[in-house]
mmCIF file of C-alpha atoms and ligand atoms in Angstrom:
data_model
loop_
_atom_site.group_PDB
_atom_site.id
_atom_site.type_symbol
_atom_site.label_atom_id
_atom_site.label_comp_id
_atom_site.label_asym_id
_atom_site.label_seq_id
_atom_site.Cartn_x
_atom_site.Cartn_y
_atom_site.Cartn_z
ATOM 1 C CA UNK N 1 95.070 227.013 4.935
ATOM 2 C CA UNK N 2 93.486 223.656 5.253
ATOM 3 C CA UNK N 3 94.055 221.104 2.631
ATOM 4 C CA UNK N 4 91.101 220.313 0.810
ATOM 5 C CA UNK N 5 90.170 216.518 -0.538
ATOM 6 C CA UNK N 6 87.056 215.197 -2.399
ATOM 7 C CA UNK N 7 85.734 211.811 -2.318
ATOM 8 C CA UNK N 8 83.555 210.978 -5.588
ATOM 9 C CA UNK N 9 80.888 208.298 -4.602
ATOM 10 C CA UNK N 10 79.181 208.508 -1.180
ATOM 11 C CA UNK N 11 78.899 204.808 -1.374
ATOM 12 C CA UNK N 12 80.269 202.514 1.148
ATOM 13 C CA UNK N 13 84.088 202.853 -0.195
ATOM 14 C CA UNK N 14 83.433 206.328 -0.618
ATOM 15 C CA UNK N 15 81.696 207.165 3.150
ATOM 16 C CA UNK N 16 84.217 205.211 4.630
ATOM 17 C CA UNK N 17 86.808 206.811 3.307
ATOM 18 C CA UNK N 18 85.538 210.227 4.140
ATOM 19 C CA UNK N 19 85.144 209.330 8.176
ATOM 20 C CA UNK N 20 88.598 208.268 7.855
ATOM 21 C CA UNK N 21 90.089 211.521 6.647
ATOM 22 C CA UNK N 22 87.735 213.143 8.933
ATOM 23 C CA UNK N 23 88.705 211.065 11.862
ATOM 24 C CA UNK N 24 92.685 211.461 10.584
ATOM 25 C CA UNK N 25 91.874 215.611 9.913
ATOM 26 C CA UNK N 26 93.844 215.439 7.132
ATOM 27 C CA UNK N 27 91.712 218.516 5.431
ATOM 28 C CA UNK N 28 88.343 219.529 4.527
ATOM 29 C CA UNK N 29 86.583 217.085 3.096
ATOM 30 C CA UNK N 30 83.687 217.370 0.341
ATOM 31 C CA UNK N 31 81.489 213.981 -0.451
ATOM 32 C CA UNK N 32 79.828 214.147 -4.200
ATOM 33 C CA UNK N 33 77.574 211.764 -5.326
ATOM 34 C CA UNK N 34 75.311 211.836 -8.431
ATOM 35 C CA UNK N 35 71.917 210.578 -6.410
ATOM 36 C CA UNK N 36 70.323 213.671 -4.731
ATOM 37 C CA UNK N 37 70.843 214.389 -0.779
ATOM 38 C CA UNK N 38 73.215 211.038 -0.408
ATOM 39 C CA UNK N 39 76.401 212.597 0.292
ATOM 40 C CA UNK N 40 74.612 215.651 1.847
ATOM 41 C CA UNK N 41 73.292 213.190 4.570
ATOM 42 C CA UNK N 42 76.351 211.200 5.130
ATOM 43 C CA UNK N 43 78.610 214.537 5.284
ATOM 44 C CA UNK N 44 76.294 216.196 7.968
ATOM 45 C CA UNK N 45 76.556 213.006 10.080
ATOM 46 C CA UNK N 46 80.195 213.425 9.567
ATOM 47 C CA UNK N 47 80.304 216.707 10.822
ATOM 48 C CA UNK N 48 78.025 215.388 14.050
ATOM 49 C CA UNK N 49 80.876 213.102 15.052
ATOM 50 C CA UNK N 50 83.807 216.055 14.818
ATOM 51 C CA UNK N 51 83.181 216.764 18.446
ATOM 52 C CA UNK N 52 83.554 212.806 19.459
ATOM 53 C CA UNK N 53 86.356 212.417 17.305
ATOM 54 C CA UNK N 54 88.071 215.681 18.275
ATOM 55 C CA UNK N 55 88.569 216.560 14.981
ATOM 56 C CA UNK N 56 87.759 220.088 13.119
ATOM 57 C CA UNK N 57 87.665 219.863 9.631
ATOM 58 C CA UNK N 58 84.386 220.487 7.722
ATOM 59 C CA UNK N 59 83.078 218.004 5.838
ATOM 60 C CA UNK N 60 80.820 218.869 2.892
ATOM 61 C CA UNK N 61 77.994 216.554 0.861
ATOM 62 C CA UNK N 62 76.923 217.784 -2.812
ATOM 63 C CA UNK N 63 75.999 216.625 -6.157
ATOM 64 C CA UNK N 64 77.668 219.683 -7.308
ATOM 65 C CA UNK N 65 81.059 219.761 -8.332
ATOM 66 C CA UNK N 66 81.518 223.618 -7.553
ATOM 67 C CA UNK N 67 81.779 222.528 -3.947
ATOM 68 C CA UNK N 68 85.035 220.703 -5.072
ATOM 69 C CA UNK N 69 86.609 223.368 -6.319
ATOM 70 C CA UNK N 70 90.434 223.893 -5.950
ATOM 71 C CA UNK N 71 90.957 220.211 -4.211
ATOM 72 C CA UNK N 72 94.452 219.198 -3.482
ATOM 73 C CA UNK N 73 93.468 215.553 -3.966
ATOM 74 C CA UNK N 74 90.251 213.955 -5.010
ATOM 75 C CA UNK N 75 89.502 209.976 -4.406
ATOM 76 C CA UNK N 76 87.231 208.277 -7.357
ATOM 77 C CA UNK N 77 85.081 205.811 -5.632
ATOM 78 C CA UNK N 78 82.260 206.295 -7.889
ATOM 79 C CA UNK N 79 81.596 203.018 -9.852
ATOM 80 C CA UNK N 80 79.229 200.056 -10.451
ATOM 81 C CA UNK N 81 79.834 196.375 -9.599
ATOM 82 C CA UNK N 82 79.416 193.430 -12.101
ATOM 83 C CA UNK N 83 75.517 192.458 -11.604
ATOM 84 C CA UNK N 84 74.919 188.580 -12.267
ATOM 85 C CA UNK N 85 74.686 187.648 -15.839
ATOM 86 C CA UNK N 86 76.431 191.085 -17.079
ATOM 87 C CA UNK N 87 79.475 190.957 -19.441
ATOM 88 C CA UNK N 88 82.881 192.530 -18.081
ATOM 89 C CA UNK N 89 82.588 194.854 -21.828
ATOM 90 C CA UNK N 90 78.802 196.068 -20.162
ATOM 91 C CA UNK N 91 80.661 197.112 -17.002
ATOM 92 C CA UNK N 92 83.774 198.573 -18.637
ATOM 93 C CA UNK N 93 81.268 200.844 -20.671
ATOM 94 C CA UNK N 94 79.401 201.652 -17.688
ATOM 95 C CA UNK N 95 82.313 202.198 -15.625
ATOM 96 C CA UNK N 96 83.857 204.294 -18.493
ATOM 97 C CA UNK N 97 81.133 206.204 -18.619
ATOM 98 C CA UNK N 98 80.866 207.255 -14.924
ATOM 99 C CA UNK N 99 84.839 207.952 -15.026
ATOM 100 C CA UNK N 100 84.677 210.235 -18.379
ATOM 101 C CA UNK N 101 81.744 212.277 -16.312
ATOM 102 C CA UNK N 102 83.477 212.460 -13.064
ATOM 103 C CA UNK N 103 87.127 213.191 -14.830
ATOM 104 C CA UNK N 104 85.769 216.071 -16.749
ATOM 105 C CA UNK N 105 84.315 217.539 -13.757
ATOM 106 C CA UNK N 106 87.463 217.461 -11.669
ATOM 107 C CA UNK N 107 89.691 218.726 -14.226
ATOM 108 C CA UNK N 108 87.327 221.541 -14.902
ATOM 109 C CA UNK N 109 86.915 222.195 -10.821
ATOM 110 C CA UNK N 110 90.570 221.232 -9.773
ATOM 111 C CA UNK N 111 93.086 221.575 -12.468
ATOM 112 C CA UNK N 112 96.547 220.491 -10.513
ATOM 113 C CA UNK N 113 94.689 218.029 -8.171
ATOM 114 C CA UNK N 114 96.200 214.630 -7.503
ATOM 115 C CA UNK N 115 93.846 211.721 -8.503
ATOM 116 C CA UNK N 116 93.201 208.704 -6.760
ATOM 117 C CA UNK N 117 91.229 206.715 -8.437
ATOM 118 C CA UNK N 118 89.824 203.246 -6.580
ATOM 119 C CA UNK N 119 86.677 202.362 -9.040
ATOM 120 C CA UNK N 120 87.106 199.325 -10.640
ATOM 121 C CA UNK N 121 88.096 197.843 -12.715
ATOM 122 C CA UNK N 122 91.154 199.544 -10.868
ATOM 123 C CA UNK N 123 93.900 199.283 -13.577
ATOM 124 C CA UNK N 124 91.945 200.195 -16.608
ATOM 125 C CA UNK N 125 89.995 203.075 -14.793
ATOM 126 C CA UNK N 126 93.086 204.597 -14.182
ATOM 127 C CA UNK N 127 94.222 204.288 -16.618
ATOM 128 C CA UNK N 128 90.870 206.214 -18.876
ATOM 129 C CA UNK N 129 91.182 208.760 -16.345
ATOM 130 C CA UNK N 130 95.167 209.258 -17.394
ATOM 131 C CA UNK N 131 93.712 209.516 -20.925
ATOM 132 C CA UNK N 132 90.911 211.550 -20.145
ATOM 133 C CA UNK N 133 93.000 214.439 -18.056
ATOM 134 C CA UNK N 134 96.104 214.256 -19.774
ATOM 135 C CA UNK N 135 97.840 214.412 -16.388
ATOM 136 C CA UNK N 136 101.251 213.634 -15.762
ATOM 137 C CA UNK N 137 101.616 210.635 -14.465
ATOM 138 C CA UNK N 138 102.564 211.169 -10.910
ATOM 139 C CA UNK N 139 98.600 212.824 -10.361
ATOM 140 C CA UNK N 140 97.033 209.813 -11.838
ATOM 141 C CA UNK N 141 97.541 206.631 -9.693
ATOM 142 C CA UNK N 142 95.505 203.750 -8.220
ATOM 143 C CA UNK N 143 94.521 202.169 -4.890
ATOM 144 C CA UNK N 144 95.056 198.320 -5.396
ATOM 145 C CA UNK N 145 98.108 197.257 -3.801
ATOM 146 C CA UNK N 146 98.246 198.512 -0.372
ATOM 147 C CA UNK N 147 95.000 196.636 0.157
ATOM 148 C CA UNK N 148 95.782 193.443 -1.569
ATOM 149 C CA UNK N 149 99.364 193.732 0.724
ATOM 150 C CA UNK N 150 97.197 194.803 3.708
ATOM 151 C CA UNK N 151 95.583 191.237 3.439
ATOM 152 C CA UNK N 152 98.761 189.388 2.650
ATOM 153 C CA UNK N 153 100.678 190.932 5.781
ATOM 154 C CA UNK N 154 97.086 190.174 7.473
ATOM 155 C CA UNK N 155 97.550 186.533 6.862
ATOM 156 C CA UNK N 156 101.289 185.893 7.403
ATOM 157 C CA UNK N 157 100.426 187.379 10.987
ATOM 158 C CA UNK N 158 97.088 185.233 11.975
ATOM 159 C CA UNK N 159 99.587 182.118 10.992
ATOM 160 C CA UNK N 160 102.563 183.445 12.780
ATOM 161 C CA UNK N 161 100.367 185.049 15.825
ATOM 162 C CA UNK N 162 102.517 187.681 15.749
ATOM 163 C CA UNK N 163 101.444 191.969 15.175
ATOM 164 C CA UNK N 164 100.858 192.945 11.852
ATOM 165 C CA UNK N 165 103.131 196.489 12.244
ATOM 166 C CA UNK N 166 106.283 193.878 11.733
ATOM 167 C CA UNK N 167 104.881 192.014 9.055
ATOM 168 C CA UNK N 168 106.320 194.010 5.443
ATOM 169 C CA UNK N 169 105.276 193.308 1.757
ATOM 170 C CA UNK N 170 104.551 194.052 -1.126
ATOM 171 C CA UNK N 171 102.451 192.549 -4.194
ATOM 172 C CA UNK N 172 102.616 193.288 -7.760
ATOM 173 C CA UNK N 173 100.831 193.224 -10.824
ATOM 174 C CA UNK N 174 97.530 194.325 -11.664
ATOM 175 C CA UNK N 175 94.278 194.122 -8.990
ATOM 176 C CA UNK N 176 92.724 190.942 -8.895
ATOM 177 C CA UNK N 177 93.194 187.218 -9.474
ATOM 178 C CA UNK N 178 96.384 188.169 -11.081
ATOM 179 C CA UNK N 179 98.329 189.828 -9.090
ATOM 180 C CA UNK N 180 101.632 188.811 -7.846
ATOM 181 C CA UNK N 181 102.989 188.474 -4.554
ATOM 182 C CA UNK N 182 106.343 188.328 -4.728
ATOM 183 C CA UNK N 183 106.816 186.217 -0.764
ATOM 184 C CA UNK N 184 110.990 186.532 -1.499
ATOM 185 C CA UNK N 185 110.636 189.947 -0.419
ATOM 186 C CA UNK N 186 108.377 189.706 2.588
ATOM 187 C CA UNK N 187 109.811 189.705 6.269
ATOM 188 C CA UNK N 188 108.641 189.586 9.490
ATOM 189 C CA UNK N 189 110.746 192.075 11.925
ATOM 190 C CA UNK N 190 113.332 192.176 9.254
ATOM 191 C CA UNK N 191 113.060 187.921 9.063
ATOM 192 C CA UNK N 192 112.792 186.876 5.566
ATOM 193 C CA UNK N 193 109.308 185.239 5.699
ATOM 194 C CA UNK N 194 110.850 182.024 4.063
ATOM 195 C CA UNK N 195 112.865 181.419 7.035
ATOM 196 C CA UNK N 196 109.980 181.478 8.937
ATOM 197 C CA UNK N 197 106.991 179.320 7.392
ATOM 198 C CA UNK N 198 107.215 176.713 5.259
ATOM 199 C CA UNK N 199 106.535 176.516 1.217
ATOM 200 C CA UNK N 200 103.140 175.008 1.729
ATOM 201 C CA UNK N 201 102.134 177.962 3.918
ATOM 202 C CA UNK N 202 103.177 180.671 1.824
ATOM 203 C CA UNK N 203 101.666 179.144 -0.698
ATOM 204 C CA UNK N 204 97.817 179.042 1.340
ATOM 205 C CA UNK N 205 98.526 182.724 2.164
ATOM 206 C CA UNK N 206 98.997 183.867 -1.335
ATOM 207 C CA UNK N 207 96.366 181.840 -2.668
ATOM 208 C CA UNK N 208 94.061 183.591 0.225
ATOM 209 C CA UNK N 209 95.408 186.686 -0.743
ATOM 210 C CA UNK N 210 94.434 186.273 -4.434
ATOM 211 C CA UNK N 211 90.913 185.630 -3.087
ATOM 212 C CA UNK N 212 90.675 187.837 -0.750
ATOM 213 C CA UNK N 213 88.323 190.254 -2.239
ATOM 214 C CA UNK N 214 85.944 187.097 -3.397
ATOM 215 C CA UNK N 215 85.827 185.619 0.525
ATOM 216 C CA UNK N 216 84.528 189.148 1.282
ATOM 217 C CA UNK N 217 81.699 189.305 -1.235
ATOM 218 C CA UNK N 218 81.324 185.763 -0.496
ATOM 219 C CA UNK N 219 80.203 186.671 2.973
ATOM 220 C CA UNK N 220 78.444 189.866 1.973
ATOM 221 C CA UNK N 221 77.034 189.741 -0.721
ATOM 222 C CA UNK N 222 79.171 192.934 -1.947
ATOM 223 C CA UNK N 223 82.386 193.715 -1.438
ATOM 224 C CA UNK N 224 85.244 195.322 0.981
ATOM 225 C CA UNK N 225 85.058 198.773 2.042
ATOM 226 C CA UNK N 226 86.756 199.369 5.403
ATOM 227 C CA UNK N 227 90.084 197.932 4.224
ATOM 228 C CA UNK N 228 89.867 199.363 1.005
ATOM 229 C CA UNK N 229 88.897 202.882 2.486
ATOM 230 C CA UNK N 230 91.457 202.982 4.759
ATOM 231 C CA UNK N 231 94.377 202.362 1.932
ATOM 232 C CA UNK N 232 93.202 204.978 -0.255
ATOM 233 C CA UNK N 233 93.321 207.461 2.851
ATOM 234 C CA UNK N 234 97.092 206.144 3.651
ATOM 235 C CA UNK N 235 97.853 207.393 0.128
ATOM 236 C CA UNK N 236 95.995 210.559 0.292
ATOM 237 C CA UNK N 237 98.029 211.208 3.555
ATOM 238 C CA UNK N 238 101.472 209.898 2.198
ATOM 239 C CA UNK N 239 101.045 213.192 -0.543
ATOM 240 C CA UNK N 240 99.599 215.635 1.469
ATOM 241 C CA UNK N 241 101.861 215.400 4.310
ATOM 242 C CA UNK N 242 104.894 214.731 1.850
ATOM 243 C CA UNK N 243 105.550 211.162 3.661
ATOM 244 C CA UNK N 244 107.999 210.122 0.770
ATOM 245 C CA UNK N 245 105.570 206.423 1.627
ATOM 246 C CA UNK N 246 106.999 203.074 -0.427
ATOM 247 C CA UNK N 247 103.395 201.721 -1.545
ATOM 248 C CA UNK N 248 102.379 199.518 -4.618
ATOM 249 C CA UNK N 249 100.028 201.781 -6.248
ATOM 250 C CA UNK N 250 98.645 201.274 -9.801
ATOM 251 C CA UNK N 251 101.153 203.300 -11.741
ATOM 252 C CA UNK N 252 101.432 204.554 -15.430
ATOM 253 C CA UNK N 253 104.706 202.177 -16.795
ATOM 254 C CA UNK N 254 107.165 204.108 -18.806
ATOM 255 C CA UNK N 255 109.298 201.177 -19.769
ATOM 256 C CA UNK N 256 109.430 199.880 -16.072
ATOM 257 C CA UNK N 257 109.079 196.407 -15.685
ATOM 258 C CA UNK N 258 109.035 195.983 -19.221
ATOM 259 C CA UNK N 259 105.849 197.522 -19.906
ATOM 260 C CA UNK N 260 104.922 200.438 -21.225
ATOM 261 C CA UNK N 261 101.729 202.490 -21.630
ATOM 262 C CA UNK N 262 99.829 200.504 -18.683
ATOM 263 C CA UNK N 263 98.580 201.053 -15.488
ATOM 264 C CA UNK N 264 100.197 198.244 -13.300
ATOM 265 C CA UNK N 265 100.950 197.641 -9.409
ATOM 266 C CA UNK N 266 104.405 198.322 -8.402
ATOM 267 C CA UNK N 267 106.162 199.699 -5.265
ATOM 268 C CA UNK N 268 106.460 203.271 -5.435
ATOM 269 C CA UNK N 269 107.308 206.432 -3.557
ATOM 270 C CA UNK N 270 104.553 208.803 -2.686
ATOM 271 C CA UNK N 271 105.036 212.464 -1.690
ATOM 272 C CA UNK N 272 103.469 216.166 -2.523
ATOM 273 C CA UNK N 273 103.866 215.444 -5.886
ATOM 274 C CA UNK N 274 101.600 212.262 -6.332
ATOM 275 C CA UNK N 275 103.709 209.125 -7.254
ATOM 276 C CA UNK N 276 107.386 210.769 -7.091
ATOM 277 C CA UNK N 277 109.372 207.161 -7.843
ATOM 278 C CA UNK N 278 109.303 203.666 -9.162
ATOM 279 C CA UNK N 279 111.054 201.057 -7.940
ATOM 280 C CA UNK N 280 112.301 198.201 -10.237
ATOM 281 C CA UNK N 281 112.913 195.135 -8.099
ATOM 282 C CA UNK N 282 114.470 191.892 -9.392
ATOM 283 C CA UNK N 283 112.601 189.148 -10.355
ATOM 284 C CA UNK N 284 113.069 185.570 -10.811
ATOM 285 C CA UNK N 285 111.793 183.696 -13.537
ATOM 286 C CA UNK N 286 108.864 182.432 -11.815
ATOM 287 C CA UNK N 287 107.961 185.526 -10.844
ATOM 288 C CA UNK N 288 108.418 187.318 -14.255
ATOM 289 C CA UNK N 289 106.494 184.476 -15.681
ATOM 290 C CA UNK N 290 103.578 185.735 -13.703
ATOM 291 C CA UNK N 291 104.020 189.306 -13.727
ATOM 292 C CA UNK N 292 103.806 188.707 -17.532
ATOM 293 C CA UNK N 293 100.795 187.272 -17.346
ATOM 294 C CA UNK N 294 99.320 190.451 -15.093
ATOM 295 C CA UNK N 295 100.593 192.423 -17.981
ATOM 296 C CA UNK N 296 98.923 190.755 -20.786
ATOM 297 C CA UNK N 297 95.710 190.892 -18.678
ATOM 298 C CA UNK N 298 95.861 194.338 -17.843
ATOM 299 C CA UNK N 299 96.629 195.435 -21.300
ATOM 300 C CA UNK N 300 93.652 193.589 -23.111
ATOM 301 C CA UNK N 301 91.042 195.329 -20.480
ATOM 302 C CA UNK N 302 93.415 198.511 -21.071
ATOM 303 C CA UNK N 303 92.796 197.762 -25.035
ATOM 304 C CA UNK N 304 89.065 197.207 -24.429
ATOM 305 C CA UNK N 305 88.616 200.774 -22.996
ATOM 306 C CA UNK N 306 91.103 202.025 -25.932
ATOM 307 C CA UNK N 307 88.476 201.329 -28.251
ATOM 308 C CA UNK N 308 85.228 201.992 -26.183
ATOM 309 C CA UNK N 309 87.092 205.493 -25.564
ATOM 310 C CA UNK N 310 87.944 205.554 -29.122
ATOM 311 C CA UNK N 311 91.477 206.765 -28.993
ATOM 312 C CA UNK N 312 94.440 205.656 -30.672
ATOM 313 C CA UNK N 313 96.823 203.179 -29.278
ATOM 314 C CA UNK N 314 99.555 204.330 -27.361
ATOM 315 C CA UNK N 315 102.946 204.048 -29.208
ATOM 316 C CA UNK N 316 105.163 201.302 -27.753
HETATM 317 N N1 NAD U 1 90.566 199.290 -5.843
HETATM 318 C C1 NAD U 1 90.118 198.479 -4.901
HETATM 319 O O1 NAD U 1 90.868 197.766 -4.269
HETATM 320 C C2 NAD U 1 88.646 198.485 -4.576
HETATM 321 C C3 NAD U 1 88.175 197.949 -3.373
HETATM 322 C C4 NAD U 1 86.817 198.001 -3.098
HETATM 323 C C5 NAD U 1 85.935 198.577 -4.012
HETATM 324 N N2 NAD U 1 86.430 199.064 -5.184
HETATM 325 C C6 NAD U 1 85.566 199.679 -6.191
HETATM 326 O O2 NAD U 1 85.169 200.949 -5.720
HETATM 327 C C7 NAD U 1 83.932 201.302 -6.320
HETATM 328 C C8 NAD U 1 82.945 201.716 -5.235
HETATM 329 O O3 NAD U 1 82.625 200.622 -4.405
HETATM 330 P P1 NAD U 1 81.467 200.779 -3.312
HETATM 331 O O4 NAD U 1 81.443 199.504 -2.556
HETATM 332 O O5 NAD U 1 81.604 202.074 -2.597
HETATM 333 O O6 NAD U 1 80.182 200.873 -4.267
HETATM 334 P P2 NAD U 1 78.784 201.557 -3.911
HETATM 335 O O7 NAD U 1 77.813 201.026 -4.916
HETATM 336 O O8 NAD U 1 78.481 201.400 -2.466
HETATM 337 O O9 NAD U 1 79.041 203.118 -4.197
HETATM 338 C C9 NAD U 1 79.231 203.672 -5.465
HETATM 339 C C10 NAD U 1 78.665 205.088 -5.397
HETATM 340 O O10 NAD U 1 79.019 205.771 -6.602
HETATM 341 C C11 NAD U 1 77.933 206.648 -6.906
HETATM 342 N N3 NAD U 1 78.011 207.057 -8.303
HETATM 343 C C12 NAD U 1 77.685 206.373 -9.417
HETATM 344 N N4 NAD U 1 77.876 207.118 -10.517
HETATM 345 C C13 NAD U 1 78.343 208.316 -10.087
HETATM 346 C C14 NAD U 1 78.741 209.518 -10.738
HETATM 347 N N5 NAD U 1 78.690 209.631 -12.065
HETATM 348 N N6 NAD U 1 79.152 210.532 -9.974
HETATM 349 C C15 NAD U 1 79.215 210.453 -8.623
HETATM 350 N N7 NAD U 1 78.848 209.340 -7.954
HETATM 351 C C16 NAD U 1 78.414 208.287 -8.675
HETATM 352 C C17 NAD U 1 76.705 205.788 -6.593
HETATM 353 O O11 NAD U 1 75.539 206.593 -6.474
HETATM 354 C C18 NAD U 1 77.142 205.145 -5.290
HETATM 355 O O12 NAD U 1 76.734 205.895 -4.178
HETATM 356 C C19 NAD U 1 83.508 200.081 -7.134
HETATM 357 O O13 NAD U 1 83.914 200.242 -8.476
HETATM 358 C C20 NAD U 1 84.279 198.960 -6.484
HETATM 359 O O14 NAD U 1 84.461 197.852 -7.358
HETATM 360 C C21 NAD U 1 87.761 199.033 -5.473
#
């Protein structure tokens, strides 16, 4: 039997990340989308390019979530960006909104599905779908990391001119401005990346990195999909094919890092059963400083949802 995956949104994260796991054959794939025909359209165009692609999975469009049923994993891509003038509490609610409709569905539909969610913002989202399933941790993580590393090991190789497969990394922290890239532990070809560029590098790579996702929108008007599309997929591969992948991935903290209760990027192993290990690195006090910063960050937005979700406080 095929596996089966569902992408929620038929937007441009959303499409993209359905030709992907069509072009990768990964399983049967089913688009949803709330606006009517959208992901019909797109998955019928999907299934036109099987024969150019070689690939034979089905790919399926609907605004109805019976077509989901029994998913292995479904990818949340369904979410609205910040509009000029609008407060970040006015998205959150909106956002929270769209995630409490979508979660209920697939819990109803697929009951031991794996969730990826990618709808920001990433580490609250996640964390409101946690709440909203109940799910174990390790079927409730978030696509944040591999993307923000995917542009840091992007970077190191335009400076060093040199392939991006031998470029390793890792960020952590939560998605956005405040994440942490933690350069001690980056190498190129097993080189320590220190060895290799100077501090005043480094330090215009991670601040590009940080930005990354603004240059984008900068250019576009709207932001990153093909990069963004293509992580989520490399996690939705890493389970079903039980890769045992290291990744950062948005991750429910148990005490790890010091935090509890909070979805926050760290490295982590993924296999068939979602996120399978975290890995506590070392940190130095420069980097702790700002990894507690990412954590005070993430919990106030996590707090903010708290109360527009209207549940109690976690115990610490
Ligand atoms: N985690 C990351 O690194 C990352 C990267 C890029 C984008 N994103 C986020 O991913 C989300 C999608 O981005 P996009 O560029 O595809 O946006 P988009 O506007 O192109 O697509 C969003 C889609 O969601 C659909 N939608 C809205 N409410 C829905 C519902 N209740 N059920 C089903 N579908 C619904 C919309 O109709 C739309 O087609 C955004 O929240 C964006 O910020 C996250």
């Amino acid at each position: 039997m095929r596996k089966k995956i569902t992408v929620i949104g038929a937007g441009r994260v959303g499409e993209t990340t359905a030709h992907i796991l069509a072009e990768r054959a990964l399983g049967d794939v089913v688009l949803v989308d709330v606006v009517d025909k959208l992901a019909e359209g797109k998955a019928l165009d999907l299934m036109e390019l099987r024969p150019l692609a070689g690939s034979d999975v089905t790919i399926m469009g609907s605004t109805d979530y019976a077509a989901t049923k029994d998913s292995d994993v479904v990818v949340v891509t369904s979410g609205m960006p910040r509009k000029p003038g609008e407060s970040r509490e006015d998205l959150l609610k909106k956002n929270i909104a769209i995630v409490r409709s979508v979660v209920g569905e697939v819990k109803k539909a697929s009951p031991n599905a794996i969730l990826v969610m990618v709808a920001n913002p990433l580490d609250t989202m996640t964390w409101v779908a946690k709440e909203l399933t109940g799910w174990p941790r390790n079927r409730v993580f978030g696509m944040a990391g591999i993307l923000d590393t995917a542009r840091l090991r992007t970077f190191v190789a335009m400076e060093l001119g040199c392939s991006v497969k031998d470029v390793t990394a890792f960020v952590l922290g939560g998605h956005g401005d405040e994440m942490v890239p933690v350069v001690r532990y980056a190498s190129v070809g097993g080189i320590p990346l220190e060895r290799l560029l100077p501090k005043e590098k480094i330090d215009a790579i991670v601040k590009r990195t940080r930005g990354a996702g603004g240059e984008i929108v900068k250019l576009l008007g709207f932001s990153a999909y093909f990069s963004p599309a293509a992580a989520a997929v490399d996690m939705v591969q890493a389970v079903l094919k039980d890769e045992k992948r290291v990744l950062p991935c948005s991750t429910f903290l148990d005490g790890e890092y010091g935090a509890r209760g909070i979805y926050l990027g760290v490295p982590v192993m993924l296999g068939a059963t979602g996120m399978e290990r975290v890995f506590e690195v070392e940190l130095n006090a420069e980097e702790r400083a700002m990894l507690d910063a990412s954590v005070k960050l993430c919990s106030e937005s996590i707090d903010a949802a708290r109360k527009l979700l209207q549940v109690a406080p976690a115990a610490v």
